[in-house]
Short mmCIF file of C-alpha atoms (C1' of nucleotides) in Angstrom, two decimals:
data_model
loop_
_atom_site.label_atom_id
_atom_site.label_comp_id
_atom_site.label_asym_id
_atom_site.label_seq_id
_atom_site.Cartn_x
_atom_site.Cartn_y
_atom_site.Cartn_z
CA MET A 23 -53.76 126.33 0.42
CA SER A 24 -51.96 126.74 -3.20
CA SER A 25 -48.88 128.19 -1.62
CA CYS A 26 -45.38 127.33 -3.07
CA GLU A 27 -44.87 127.29 0.69
CA THR A 28 -46.65 123.75 1.23
CA CYS A 29 -45.80 122.48 -1.83
CA VAL A 30 -44.70 118.45 -1.11
CA VAL A 31 -42.26 118.96 -4.36
CA ARG A 32 -41.31 122.36 -2.78
CA ASN A 33 -37.14 121.38 -2.47
CA ARG A 34 -36.87 118.44 -5.52
CA ALA A 35 -38.94 120.15 -8.17
CA ILE A 36 -37.05 123.02 -10.75
CA CYS A 37 -38.57 125.91 -7.59
CA ALA A 38 -35.72 124.02 -5.11
CA GLY A 39 -33.17 127.06 -4.83
CA LEU A 40 -35.54 129.67 -5.47
CA ASP A 41 -35.54 132.38 -2.19
CA ASP A 42 -38.51 133.59 -0.56
CA LYS A 43 -39.70 136.98 -2.63
CA GLU A 44 -38.59 134.46 -6.06
CA LEU A 45 -41.46 131.97 -5.02
CA VAL A 46 -43.78 134.27 -4.52
CA ALA A 47 -44.01 135.94 -7.87
CA LEU A 48 -43.68 132.27 -9.10
CA ASN A 49 -45.98 131.82 -6.33
CA SER A 50 -48.67 134.68 -8.28
CA MET A 51 -48.04 132.75 -11.95
CA GLY A 52 -49.00 129.73 -11.51
CA ARG A 53 -52.25 127.47 -10.06
CA ARG A 54 -52.87 124.59 -8.71
CA ARG A 55 -55.35 122.15 -11.07
CA ASN A 56 -56.56 118.51 -10.46
CA VAL A 57 -56.26 116.16 -13.25
CA SER A 58 -58.28 112.63 -12.71
CA ALA A 59 -57.14 109.41 -14.27
CA GLY A 60 -58.34 109.61 -18.09
CA GLU A 61 -58.33 113.41 -18.21
CA PRO A 62 -55.82 115.06 -20.69
CA LEU A 63 -53.43 117.96 -19.16
CA ILE A 64 -52.26 118.93 -23.42
CA TRP A 65 -53.45 117.79 -25.84
CA GLU A 66 -50.89 116.20 -29.03
CA ALA A 67 -50.50 119.71 -31.83
CA ASP A 68 -52.76 121.25 -29.70
CA ASP A 69 -50.63 125.09 -29.30
CA SER A 70 -51.97 124.48 -25.36
CA LEU A 71 -49.60 126.19 -23.90
CA VAL A 72 -48.76 125.51 -20.79
CA VAL A 73 -45.76 123.58 -18.83
CA ALA A 74 -46.11 122.42 -15.07
CA ASN A 75 -44.44 120.74 -12.49
CA VAL A 76 -46.00 117.18 -10.78
CA ILE A 77 -47.04 117.51 -7.58
CA GLU A 78 -48.84 114.10 -7.02
CA GLY A 79 -49.92 111.65 -9.32
CA VAL A 80 -48.15 109.75 -12.56
CA LEU A 81 -49.18 111.00 -15.97
CA LYS A 82 -47.46 109.89 -19.59
CA LEU A 83 -46.74 112.17 -22.51
CA THR A 84 -47.59 110.36 -26.03
CA THR A 85 -47.09 110.54 -29.49
CA SER A 86 -49.45 108.96 -32.46
CA THR A 87 -49.86 108.23 -35.52
CA GLU A 88 -53.06 108.24 -37.40
CA ASP A 89 -53.81 105.86 -37.81
CA GLY A 90 -54.29 105.46 -34.13
CA ARG A 91 -51.43 103.72 -32.82
CA GLU A 92 -50.11 105.00 -29.67
CA GLN A 93 -46.35 104.91 -27.78
CA ILE A 94 -45.67 106.37 -24.78
CA VAL A 95 -42.74 108.84 -25.29
CA GLY A 96 -42.24 109.55 -21.60
CA VAL A 97 -43.57 109.10 -17.78
CA ALA A 98 -43.97 111.60 -15.30
CA TYR A 99 -43.68 111.23 -11.62
CA PRO A 100 -44.05 113.88 -8.55
CA SER A 101 -41.73 116.48 -8.75
CA ASP A 102 -41.20 116.21 -13.02
CA PHE A 103 -42.23 118.89 -15.00
CA ILE A 104 -44.14 118.50 -18.17
CA GLY A 105 -44.47 121.09 -21.21
CA ARG A 106 -42.60 122.61 -24.08
CA PRO A 107 -40.99 125.88 -23.14
CA PHE A 108 -39.24 128.24 -25.38
CA GLY A 109 -40.85 128.72 -28.77
CA GLN A 110 -41.43 125.31 -29.82
CA THR A 111 -44.28 123.31 -29.91
CA SER A 112 -44.30 120.00 -28.40
CA ARG A 113 -46.15 116.93 -30.50
CA ALA A 114 -46.62 115.58 -27.22
CA SER A 115 -50.00 114.96 -25.45
CA VAL A 116 -49.74 114.24 -21.83
CA VAL A 117 -52.79 112.53 -19.61
CA ALA A 118 -52.55 111.26 -16.05
CA LEU A 119 -52.48 107.14 -15.14
CA THR A 120 -53.52 107.95 -11.99
CA ASP A 121 -55.14 110.92 -10.39
CA ALA A 122 -52.99 114.14 -10.48
CA ARG A 123 -52.36 117.72 -8.83
CA VAL A 124 -50.05 119.75 -10.93
CA CYS A 125 -48.95 123.39 -10.77
CA VAL A 126 -49.25 124.70 -14.06
CA PHE A 127 -48.24 128.42 -15.36
CA ALA A 128 -49.10 129.96 -18.59
CA ARG A 129 -45.69 129.17 -20.87
CA ASN A 130 -45.40 132.50 -21.68
CA ASP A 131 -45.07 133.71 -18.14
CA PHE A 132 -43.13 130.82 -17.28
CA ASP A 133 -40.26 131.52 -20.22
CA ARG A 134 -39.77 135.14 -19.24
CA PHE A 135 -39.79 134.05 -15.65
CA ALA A 136 -36.91 131.47 -16.05
CA ARG A 137 -34.71 133.85 -18.32
CA GLU A 138 -34.83 136.31 -15.63
CA HIS A 139 -33.66 133.62 -13.30
CA PRO A 140 -30.51 131.62 -14.24
CA GLU A 141 -30.75 129.41 -10.88
CA LEU A 142 -34.39 128.31 -12.89
CA GLU A 143 -33.02 127.48 -16.01
CA HIS A 144 -29.87 125.65 -14.42
CA LYS A 145 -32.50 123.14 -12.90
CA LEU A 146 -34.50 122.74 -16.32
CA LEU A 147 -31.47 121.88 -18.25
CA GLU A 148 -29.97 119.05 -15.84
CA ARG A 149 -33.60 117.41 -15.69
CA THR A 150 -33.68 117.72 -19.02
CA LEU A 151 -30.74 116.12 -19.61
CA ALA A 152 -31.23 113.94 -17.51
CA GLU A 153 -34.60 112.82 -19.45
CA LEU A 154 -32.90 112.47 -22.70
CA ASP A 155 -30.47 110.59 -20.88
CA ARG A 156 -32.89 108.26 -20.05
CA THR A 157 -35.12 108.39 -23.44
CA ARG A 158 -31.91 107.22 -24.83
CA SER A 159 -31.70 103.99 -23.15
CA TRP A 160 -35.42 103.49 -23.38
CA MET A 161 -34.50 103.74 -27.42
CA MET A 162 -32.29 100.60 -26.67
CA LEU A 163 -35.44 98.69 -25.44
CA LEU A 164 -37.76 100.01 -28.25
CA GLY A 165 -35.05 99.13 -31.07
CA ARG A 166 -33.37 96.28 -29.93
CA LYS A 167 -34.72 93.79 -26.97
CA THR A 168 -36.96 91.07 -27.35
CA ALA A 169 -40.35 91.10 -25.77
CA SER A 170 -39.18 89.08 -22.78
CA GLU A 171 -36.65 91.31 -22.25
CA LYS A 172 -38.50 94.05 -22.66
CA ILE A 173 -41.19 92.93 -20.11
CA ALA A 174 -38.21 92.22 -17.33
CA THR A 175 -36.69 95.63 -18.35
CA PHE A 176 -40.04 97.15 -17.38
CA LEU A 177 -40.88 95.06 -14.34
CA LEU A 178 -37.02 96.35 -12.62
CA GLU A 179 -37.29 99.67 -13.45
CA MET A 180 -40.59 100.24 -12.06
CA ALA A 181 -39.39 97.84 -8.97
CA ASP A 182 -36.66 100.61 -8.46
CA ARG A 183 -39.58 103.35 -8.00
CA PHE A 184 -42.05 101.59 -6.68
CA GLY A 185 -40.78 98.79 -4.63
CA ASP A 186 -41.05 99.08 -0.45
CA GLN A 187 -37.18 97.90 -0.56
CA GLY A 188 -38.01 97.35 3.10
CA CYS A 189 -34.58 97.49 4.80
CA ALA A 190 -35.25 94.03 6.16
CA PRO A 191 -32.02 92.62 8.38
CA VAL A 192 -30.67 90.35 6.02
CA LEU A 193 -32.61 88.80 3.19
CA MET A 194 -33.71 91.10 0.64
CA PRO A 195 -37.54 90.93 0.60
CA ALA A 196 -39.95 90.14 -1.96
CA GLN A 197 -40.48 93.44 -3.77
CA ARG A 198 -44.60 94.38 -4.30
CA PHE A 199 -45.52 97.72 -6.01
CA ALA A 200 -48.93 98.53 -7.30
CA LEU A 201 -48.28 99.56 -11.31
CA PRO A 202 -49.50 103.16 -12.66
CA PHE A 203 -50.30 100.84 -15.53
CA SER A 204 -52.90 99.24 -17.70
CA ARG A 205 -51.69 96.13 -19.97
CA GLN A 206 -52.57 98.78 -22.84
CA GLN A 207 -49.98 101.45 -21.21
CA VAL A 208 -47.73 98.77 -20.90
CA ALA A 209 -47.40 97.12 -24.28
CA ASP A 210 -47.50 101.12 -25.30
CA LEU A 211 -44.92 102.03 -23.61
CA LEU A 212 -42.65 98.75 -25.30
CA GLY A 213 -43.82 98.60 -28.52
CA LEU A 214 -45.61 95.99 -27.93
CA THR A 215 -49.33 94.61 -28.17
CA ILE A 216 -51.32 94.25 -25.50
CA GLU A 217 -51.16 90.02 -25.83
CA THR A 218 -48.11 89.67 -25.79
CA VAL A 219 -48.09 91.97 -23.35
CA SER A 220 -50.01 89.76 -21.22
CA ARG A 221 -48.23 86.12 -22.32
CA GLN A 222 -45.07 87.53 -20.91
CA PHE A 223 -46.73 88.45 -17.63
CA THR A 224 -48.38 84.88 -17.42
CA ARG A 225 -45.08 83.51 -18.49
CA LEU A 226 -42.75 85.39 -15.63
CA LYS A 227 -45.65 83.70 -13.15
CA GLN A 228 -45.37 80.49 -14.26
CA ASP A 229 -41.35 80.72 -14.14
CA GLY A 230 -42.34 82.27 -10.34
CA VAL A 231 -40.40 85.06 -10.96
CA ILE A 232 -43.07 87.21 -10.59
CA GLY A 233 -46.09 86.97 -8.62
CA LEU A 234 -49.72 88.71 -9.54
CA PRO A 235 -51.58 89.54 -6.57
CA SER A 236 -53.91 91.55 -8.99
CA ARG A 237 -53.96 93.33 -12.40
CA ARG A 238 -52.45 96.16 -10.76
CA GLU A 239 -49.83 94.90 -8.21
CA VAL A 240 -46.79 92.87 -9.21
CA GLU A 241 -44.40 90.49 -6.81
CA VAL A 242 -41.04 90.40 -7.63
CA ILE A 243 -39.86 87.05 -6.55
CA ASP A 244 -36.86 86.20 -7.82
CA ARG A 245 -34.48 89.87 -8.98
CA ARG A 246 -31.66 87.64 -10.02
CA ALA A 247 -33.91 85.91 -12.80
CA LEU A 248 -35.37 89.55 -14.01
CA GLN A 249 -31.32 91.09 -14.50
CA ALA A 250 -30.95 87.81 -15.98
CA LEU A 251 -33.96 88.62 -18.74
CA ALA A 252 -33.60 91.65 -19.30
CA GLY A 253 -30.42 91.74 -21.72
CA MET B 20 -5.79 128.61 -36.85
CA SER B 21 -8.12 127.30 -34.38
CA SER B 22 -9.48 130.52 -32.89
CA CYS B 23 -13.30 130.68 -32.02
CA GLU B 24 -13.71 134.59 -35.11
CA THR B 25 -13.24 132.12 -37.79
CA CYS B 26 -15.25 129.04 -37.04
CA VAL B 27 -17.63 128.57 -39.75
CA VAL B 28 -20.68 127.04 -36.70
CA ARG B 29 -19.53 130.09 -34.65
CA ASN B 30 -23.17 131.52 -35.22
CA ARG B 31 -24.66 128.26 -35.39
CA ALA B 32 -23.27 126.82 -32.11
CA ILE B 33 -24.29 126.88 -28.51
CA CYS B 34 -21.54 129.59 -28.54
CA ALA B 35 -23.55 132.04 -30.29
CA GLY B 36 -24.42 135.66 -28.22
CA LEU B 37 -20.97 135.55 -26.76
CA ASP B 38 -19.10 138.78 -27.20
CA ASP B 39 -15.55 138.70 -27.69
CA LYS B 40 -13.89 138.97 -24.34
CA GLU B 41 -16.03 135.75 -23.51
CA LEU B 42 -15.01 133.96 -26.44
CA VAL B 43 -11.42 134.90 -25.39
CA ALA B 44 -12.30 132.57 -22.88
CA LEU B 45 -13.78 129.72 -23.85
CA ASN B 46 -11.20 129.95 -26.32
CA SER B 47 -8.46 129.19 -24.07
CA MET B 48 -10.70 126.54 -22.70
CA GLY B 49 -11.21 124.35 -25.55
CA ARG B 50 -9.37 122.81 -28.46
CA ARG B 51 -9.64 121.38 -31.83
CA ARG B 52 -9.47 117.70 -33.04
CA ASN B 53 -10.28 116.16 -36.12
CA VAL B 54 -11.84 112.83 -35.54
CA SER B 55 -11.36 109.96 -38.14
CA ALA B 56 -14.16 108.14 -39.92
CA GLY B 57 -15.41 105.43 -37.57
CA GLU B 58 -12.88 106.63 -34.95
CA PRO B 59 -14.56 107.04 -31.29
CA LEU B 60 -14.59 110.32 -29.85
CA ILE B 61 -16.59 109.37 -26.61
CA TRP B 62 -16.27 105.70 -25.29
CA GLU B 63 -19.22 104.49 -23.68
CA ALA B 64 -19.04 103.95 -19.95
CA ASP B 65 -15.49 104.96 -20.03
CA ASP B 66 -15.38 108.84 -18.27
CA SER B 67 -14.08 110.42 -20.99
CA LEU B 68 -15.64 113.60 -19.66
CA VAL B 69 -14.96 115.92 -22.35
CA VAL B 70 -17.76 117.58 -24.19
CA ALA B 71 -17.66 118.94 -27.44
CA ASN B 72 -18.95 121.15 -30.47
CA VAL B 73 -19.21 119.65 -33.74
CA ILE B 74 -17.58 122.33 -36.31
CA GLU B 75 -17.48 119.25 -39.38
CA GLY B 76 -18.77 116.20 -40.36
CA VAL B 77 -21.02 113.49 -38.72
CA LEU B 78 -20.99 111.42 -35.47
CA LYS B 79 -23.32 109.56 -34.54
CA LEU B 80 -24.76 108.35 -30.59
CA THR B 81 -24.96 104.34 -29.35
CA THR B 82 -25.48 101.91 -26.66
CA SER B 83 -25.42 98.68 -27.06
CA THR B 84 -25.73 95.78 -25.11
CA GLU B 85 -23.11 93.09 -23.32
CA ASP B 86 -23.88 91.07 -26.34
CA GLY B 87 -23.15 93.44 -29.25
CA ARG B 88 -26.10 94.54 -30.46
CA GLU B 89 -26.05 98.65 -31.40
CA GLN B 90 -28.77 101.57 -31.35
CA ILE B 91 -27.74 104.62 -32.49
CA VAL B 92 -29.13 106.68 -30.63
CA GLY B 93 -28.44 110.21 -31.83
CA VAL B 94 -26.70 111.34 -34.75
CA ALA B 95 -24.70 115.28 -34.14
CA TYR B 96 -24.18 117.15 -37.19
CA PRO B 97 -21.93 120.47 -37.40
CA SER B 98 -22.99 123.50 -34.74
CA ASP B 99 -24.61 120.08 -32.72
CA PHE B 100 -23.00 119.98 -28.94
CA ILE B 101 -21.85 116.11 -27.80
CA GLY B 102 -21.39 115.10 -24.74
CA ARG B 103 -23.02 114.99 -20.86
CA PRO B 104 -21.95 118.14 -18.56
CA PHE B 105 -22.92 118.31 -14.92
CA GLY B 106 -21.92 115.52 -13.33
CA GLN B 107 -23.83 112.38 -15.12
CA THR B 108 -21.54 110.41 -17.07
CA SER B 109 -24.19 109.80 -20.10
CA ARG B 110 -23.24 105.49 -20.79
CA ALA B 111 -23.88 106.60 -24.90
CA SER B 112 -20.24 106.14 -26.93
CA VAL B 113 -19.67 109.18 -29.82
CA VAL B 114 -18.23 107.78 -33.14
CA ALA B 115 -17.31 109.42 -36.24
CA LEU B 116 -19.18 108.36 -38.99
CA THR B 117 -17.40 110.99 -41.68
CA ASP B 118 -14.49 112.32 -41.32
CA ALA B 119 -14.85 115.65 -38.26
CA ARG B 120 -13.46 118.09 -36.72
CA VAL B 121 -15.01 118.88 -33.07
CA CYS B 122 -14.00 121.26 -30.58
CA VAL B 123 -13.23 119.49 -27.12
CA PHE B 124 -13.29 120.81 -23.49
CA ALA B 125 -12.82 119.48 -20.47
CA ARG B 126 -16.15 118.73 -19.03
CA ASN B 127 -15.32 120.62 -15.36
CA ASP B 128 -13.73 123.89 -17.26
CA PHE B 129 -16.95 123.25 -19.22
CA ASP B 130 -18.90 122.73 -16.45
CA ARG B 131 -17.87 126.35 -14.82
CA PHE B 132 -17.99 128.33 -17.16
CA ALA B 133 -21.55 127.59 -18.69
CA ARG B 134 -22.84 128.08 -15.05
CA GLU B 135 -20.91 131.62 -14.72
CA HIS B 136 -22.64 132.79 -18.65
CA PRO B 137 -26.69 132.00 -18.23
CA GLU B 138 -26.61 132.93 -22.51
CA LEU B 139 -24.98 130.06 -23.23
CA GLU B 140 -26.78 127.79 -20.18
CA HIS B 141 -29.91 128.53 -22.23
CA LYS B 142 -28.70 128.57 -25.71
CA LEU B 143 -27.41 125.05 -24.15
CA LEU B 144 -30.90 124.24 -23.04
CA GLU B 145 -33.19 125.11 -26.12
CA ARG B 146 -30.56 122.42 -27.89
CA THR B 147 -31.75 119.58 -25.30
CA LEU B 148 -35.06 120.49 -25.52
CA ALA B 149 -34.93 120.11 -29.10
CA GLU B 150 -33.03 116.72 -29.70
CA LEU B 151 -35.45 115.95 -26.33
CA ASP B 152 -38.56 116.40 -28.84
CA ARG B 153 -36.53 114.49 -31.79
CA THR B 154 -35.64 111.38 -29.68
CA ARG B 155 -38.98 111.51 -28.90
CA SER B 156 -40.50 111.11 -32.60
CA TRP B 157 -38.02 108.81 -32.78
CA MET B 158 -39.63 106.51 -30.31
CA MET B 159 -42.86 105.86 -32.03
CA LEU B 160 -40.71 104.99 -35.48
CA LEU B 161 -38.37 102.27 -32.63
CA GLY B 162 -41.87 101.42 -31.38
CA ARG B 163 -44.87 101.42 -33.61
CA LYS B 164 -43.32 101.28 -37.17
CA THR B 165 -42.94 98.90 -39.58
CA ALA B 166 -39.90 98.35 -41.77
CA SER B 167 -41.21 100.37 -44.87
CA GLU B 168 -42.38 102.91 -42.55
CA LYS B 169 -39.05 103.37 -41.36
CA ILE B 170 -37.53 103.39 -44.05
CA ALA B 171 -39.91 106.17 -45.70
CA THR B 172 -39.47 108.11 -42.79
CA PHE B 173 -35.41 107.75 -42.33
CA LEU B 174 -34.70 108.82 -46.59
CA LEU B 175 -37.22 112.01 -45.62
CA GLU B 176 -35.24 113.01 -42.44
CA MET B 177 -31.60 112.73 -44.43
CA ALA B 178 -33.80 114.41 -47.94
CA ASP B 179 -34.70 117.08 -45.75
CA ARG B 180 -31.14 117.92 -44.18
CA PHE B 181 -28.50 117.14 -46.33
CA GLY B 182 -31.03 117.50 -50.18
CA ASP B 183 -30.59 120.01 -52.50
CA GLN B 184 -33.46 121.81 -52.39
CA GLY B 185 -32.43 123.46 -55.58
CA CYS B 186 -34.63 126.31 -55.82
CA ALA B 187 -35.74 125.17 -58.94
CA PRO B 188 -38.64 127.25 -60.70
CA VAL B 189 -41.80 125.17 -61.15
CA LEU B 190 -41.09 121.85 -60.55
CA MET B 191 -39.64 120.53 -57.42
CA PRO B 192 -36.40 118.54 -58.50
CA ALA B 193 -35.72 115.09 -58.32
CA GLN B 194 -34.11 115.06 -55.27
CA ARG B 195 -30.55 113.73 -54.44
CA PHE B 196 -27.86 112.82 -51.15
CA ALA B 197 -24.98 111.46 -50.16
CA LEU B 198 -26.11 108.51 -47.04
CA PRO B 199 -23.52 109.81 -43.98
CA PHE B 200 -24.26 105.70 -43.22
CA SER B 201 -23.79 102.47 -44.09
CA ARG B 202 -26.40 100.14 -44.70
CA GLN B 203 -25.44 98.73 -41.01
CA GLN B 204 -26.15 101.60 -39.58
CA VAL B 205 -28.86 102.51 -41.07
CA ALA B 206 -30.03 98.75 -39.31
CA ASP B 207 -28.94 100.94 -35.82
CA LEU B 208 -30.32 103.71 -36.34
CA LEU B 209 -33.67 102.58 -37.38
CA GLY B 210 -33.66 99.18 -34.69
CA LEU B 211 -33.81 96.75 -37.97
CA THR B 212 -31.49 94.02 -39.37
CA ILE B 213 -29.14 94.68 -42.56
CA GLU B 214 -30.91 92.39 -44.69
CA THR B 215 -34.03 94.06 -43.56
CA VAL B 216 -33.01 97.90 -44.50
CA SER B 217 -31.20 96.47 -47.94
CA ARG B 218 -34.22 94.50 -49.30
CA GLN B 219 -36.32 97.63 -48.48
CA PHE B 220 -33.81 99.83 -50.30
CA THR B 221 -34.88 97.72 -53.67
CA ARG B 222 -38.17 97.44 -52.91
CA LEU B 223 -38.10 101.23 -53.25
CA LYS B 224 -36.00 101.63 -56.24
CA GLN B 225 -38.00 98.38 -58.34
CA ASP B 226 -41.30 100.74 -57.26
CA GLY B 227 -40.11 104.09 -58.93
CA VAL B 228 -39.75 105.77 -55.68
CA ILE B 229 -35.95 106.82 -55.15
CA GLY B 230 -33.07 105.81 -56.98
CA LEU B 231 -29.91 104.20 -55.67
CA PRO B 232 -26.61 106.16 -57.71
CA SER B 233 -24.27 104.38 -55.59
CA ARG B 234 -24.16 102.89 -52.03
CA ARG B 235 -23.26 105.72 -50.60
CA GLU B 236 -26.45 108.23 -52.49
CA VAL B 237 -29.52 108.34 -52.65
CA GLU B 238 -31.93 110.51 -55.07
CA VAL B 239 -35.78 110.85 -53.75
CA ILE B 240 -37.76 110.08 -56.95
CA ASP B 241 -41.54 110.03 -55.84
CA ARG B 242 -41.22 112.48 -52.60
CA ARG B 243 -45.01 111.93 -52.67
CA ALA B 244 -44.84 108.34 -52.54
CA LEU B 245 -42.28 107.90 -50.04
CA GLN B 246 -44.50 110.91 -47.43
CA ALA B 247 -47.88 108.93 -48.34
CA LEU B 248 -45.42 105.12 -46.82
CA ALA B 249 -44.24 106.85 -43.94
CA GLY B 250 -47.14 106.65 -41.82
"C1'" DC C 30 -5.70 91.50 -60.48
"C1'" DG C 31 -7.25 90.04 -56.48
"C1'" DG C 32 -8.68 89.96 -51.93
"C1'" DA C 33 -11.63 92.40 -48.52
"C1'" DG C 34 -15.50 94.57 -46.35
"C1'" DG C 35 -20.14 95.83 -47.51
"C1'" DA C 36 -23.93 94.97 -50.22
"C1'" DT C 37 -27.70 91.94 -52.33
"C1'" DT C 38 -30.73 88.12 -52.99
"C1'" DG C 39 -32.36 83.52 -50.90
"C1'" DA C 40 -34.76 79.95 -48.26
"C1'" DA C 41 -36.31 79.47 -44.19
"C1'" DG C 42 -37.88 79.48 -39.12
"C1'" DG C 43 -39.31 81.95 -35.41
"C1'" DC C 44 -41.33 85.54 -32.75
"C1'" DT C 45 -44.41 89.10 -32.88
"C1'" DA C 46 -49.26 90.96 -34.59
"C1'" DT C 47 -53.23 89.73 -35.55
"C1'" DC C 48 -58.29 87.76 -35.07
"C1'" DA C 49 -61.35 85.96 -31.64
"C1'" DA C 50 -63.51 84.16 -27.60
"C1'" DA C 51 -63.43 83.29 -23.17
"C1'" DG C 52 -63.13 84.47 -18.46
"C1'" DT C 53 -62.02 88.55 -14.72
"C1'" DC C 54 -62.64 92.06 -12.17
"C1'" DC C 55 -65.63 95.34 -10.13
"C1'" DG C 56 -69.25 98.81 -10.37
"C1'" DT C 57 -74.05 99.25 -10.56
"C1'" DG C 58 -78.59 98.26 -9.76
"C1'" DG C 59 -82.63 94.97 -8.85
"C1'" DC D 23 -77.17 90.81 -1.62
"C1'" DC D 24 -77.51 88.88 -6.06
"C1'" DA D 25 -77.33 89.55 -11.02
"C1'" DC D 26 -75.98 91.64 -14.69
"C1'" DG D 27 -73.17 94.80 -17.37
"C1'" DG D 28 -68.90 96.90 -19.42
"C1'" DA D 29 -64.33 97.31 -19.59
"C1'" DC D 30 -60.32 95.03 -19.05
"C1'" DT D 31 -57.08 90.89 -19.22
"C1'" DT D 32 -55.71 85.84 -20.47
"C1'" DT D 33 -55.96 82.21 -23.48
"C1'" DG D 34 -55.65 79.94 -28.20
"C1'" DA D 35 -55.45 79.75 -33.19
"C1'" DT D 36 -53.25 81.33 -36.83
"C1'" DA D 37 -51.23 84.38 -40.07
"C1'" DG D 38 -47.38 87.32 -41.61
"C1'" DC D 39 -43.32 90.21 -41.42
"C1'" DC D 40 -38.71 90.31 -39.62
"C1'" DT D 41 -34.79 88.05 -38.88
"C1'" DT D 42 -31.76 84.29 -39.25
"C1'" DC D 43 -28.29 81.67 -41.37
"C1'" DA D 44 -26.41 80.86 -45.76
"C1'" DA D 45 -24.32 82.24 -50.10
"C1'" DT D 46 -23.53 85.47 -54.15
"C1'" DC D 47 -22.35 89.52 -55.90
"C1'" DC D 48 -20.59 93.93 -55.52
"C1'" DT D 49 -17.14 97.64 -55.49
"C1'" DC D 50 -13.45 99.86 -53.87
"C1'" DC D 51 -9.07 99.70 -53.13
"C1'" DG D 52 -4.11 97.77 -52.70
#
DNA sequence: CGGAGGATTGAAGGCTATCAAAGTCCGTGG
DNA sequence: CCACGGACTTTGATAGCCTTCAATCCTCCG
């Protein structure tokens, strides 16, 4: 059952706004694909001419130097668009962080379809502009923030995305969530080493700012403190 | 004389591809504006609802922390598009680095016009995608490169943009160009301090890799060495 | 000529990386 | 059920890069 009609991101992805007929056309071009955690979808410098919508899961976009240093330059969540339409081949790898499901299109097919559907291109434009904004604010973090500011900013962003901001009556409960990143991946995202990430986490735990129920779980205990640390 | 017909970036900016009638309409919405070096065009967090095309000059896009640290998140050259169309207010300041001339539009007017002209939106989309690519590769630099790698990468990029790659017969001549950046601005671009930038410059000069005819001029003597240093 | 802002240079210190080892978690297989 | 292996994480010690603080030097312009 790989129909757009039943797609869970149908109304949030760039496909939103297409009418039934257009959806059928788009549907016939694309295909669903499962990607296991750790598996690449697009390889850096590969001419892998595909674009995709994320249906489920989390993926990382990375660039690497020849000597193996890696920087995560973007993270794709459900309903996000992946890949580089229109001519240029992007120099970023895409790898699944969790088991993921995506809707893949041959780039040529997608390019042609998009050019014929301004509404789709507009959605893509808005999305790309928003992504550029996010990326730019991340540059601030990479270039000018200290390790503890980076970690605090990161945790707040994760909490906002994943936190069960339980609509509890009065008191804001401690937010708790599962990280889709390993320590190494957090380091690659923040421009740090794994050791520094680990040390910052334990320090925040010792100071009572966060809890670490397990390796992949974080509990925000003192959000105000995190905000003060975020710079 | 503020007509699109005589505009020097007419065929490179996003306006390219519009027919005469459309150009007249666009022309009536926008106005030319001169911005002196150091003068802001858009203020961070200001709701300054304008977008613009750069006609002449160089401008920087920056974000700052409360305590005054600054990061340059983008640089706009002639024919580049500035500002944040479609709803969101960008959190970046735009300041002229050199005397500049821009073609300014009220954002609302531009938004409406763009939505009625898919060809314009497509140009804007391609431009935004390219800018996102550039920004992401800059993240790699900010997060993972050392000071000397940052400087070398920066100089190569400047040389490619400004260098008089004189189509000389056999030998590639030493490239020479004027920087539109002060040392502090180079630091803000690379996520370094002004002192580190200065030290790296003098080191490269001492090693015979570059020459520094004046504060604002750079001569690339050993391009191969720079490429090796760039990581 | 003199001032002011920018740039360079120097010395010292701190933050983060590097190197190294121990600890933890989890799946596998006995 | 428990032991084992491997990957990931934490912790420790040390080193080094870059920042910070400070002073001097240029260079441009009034």
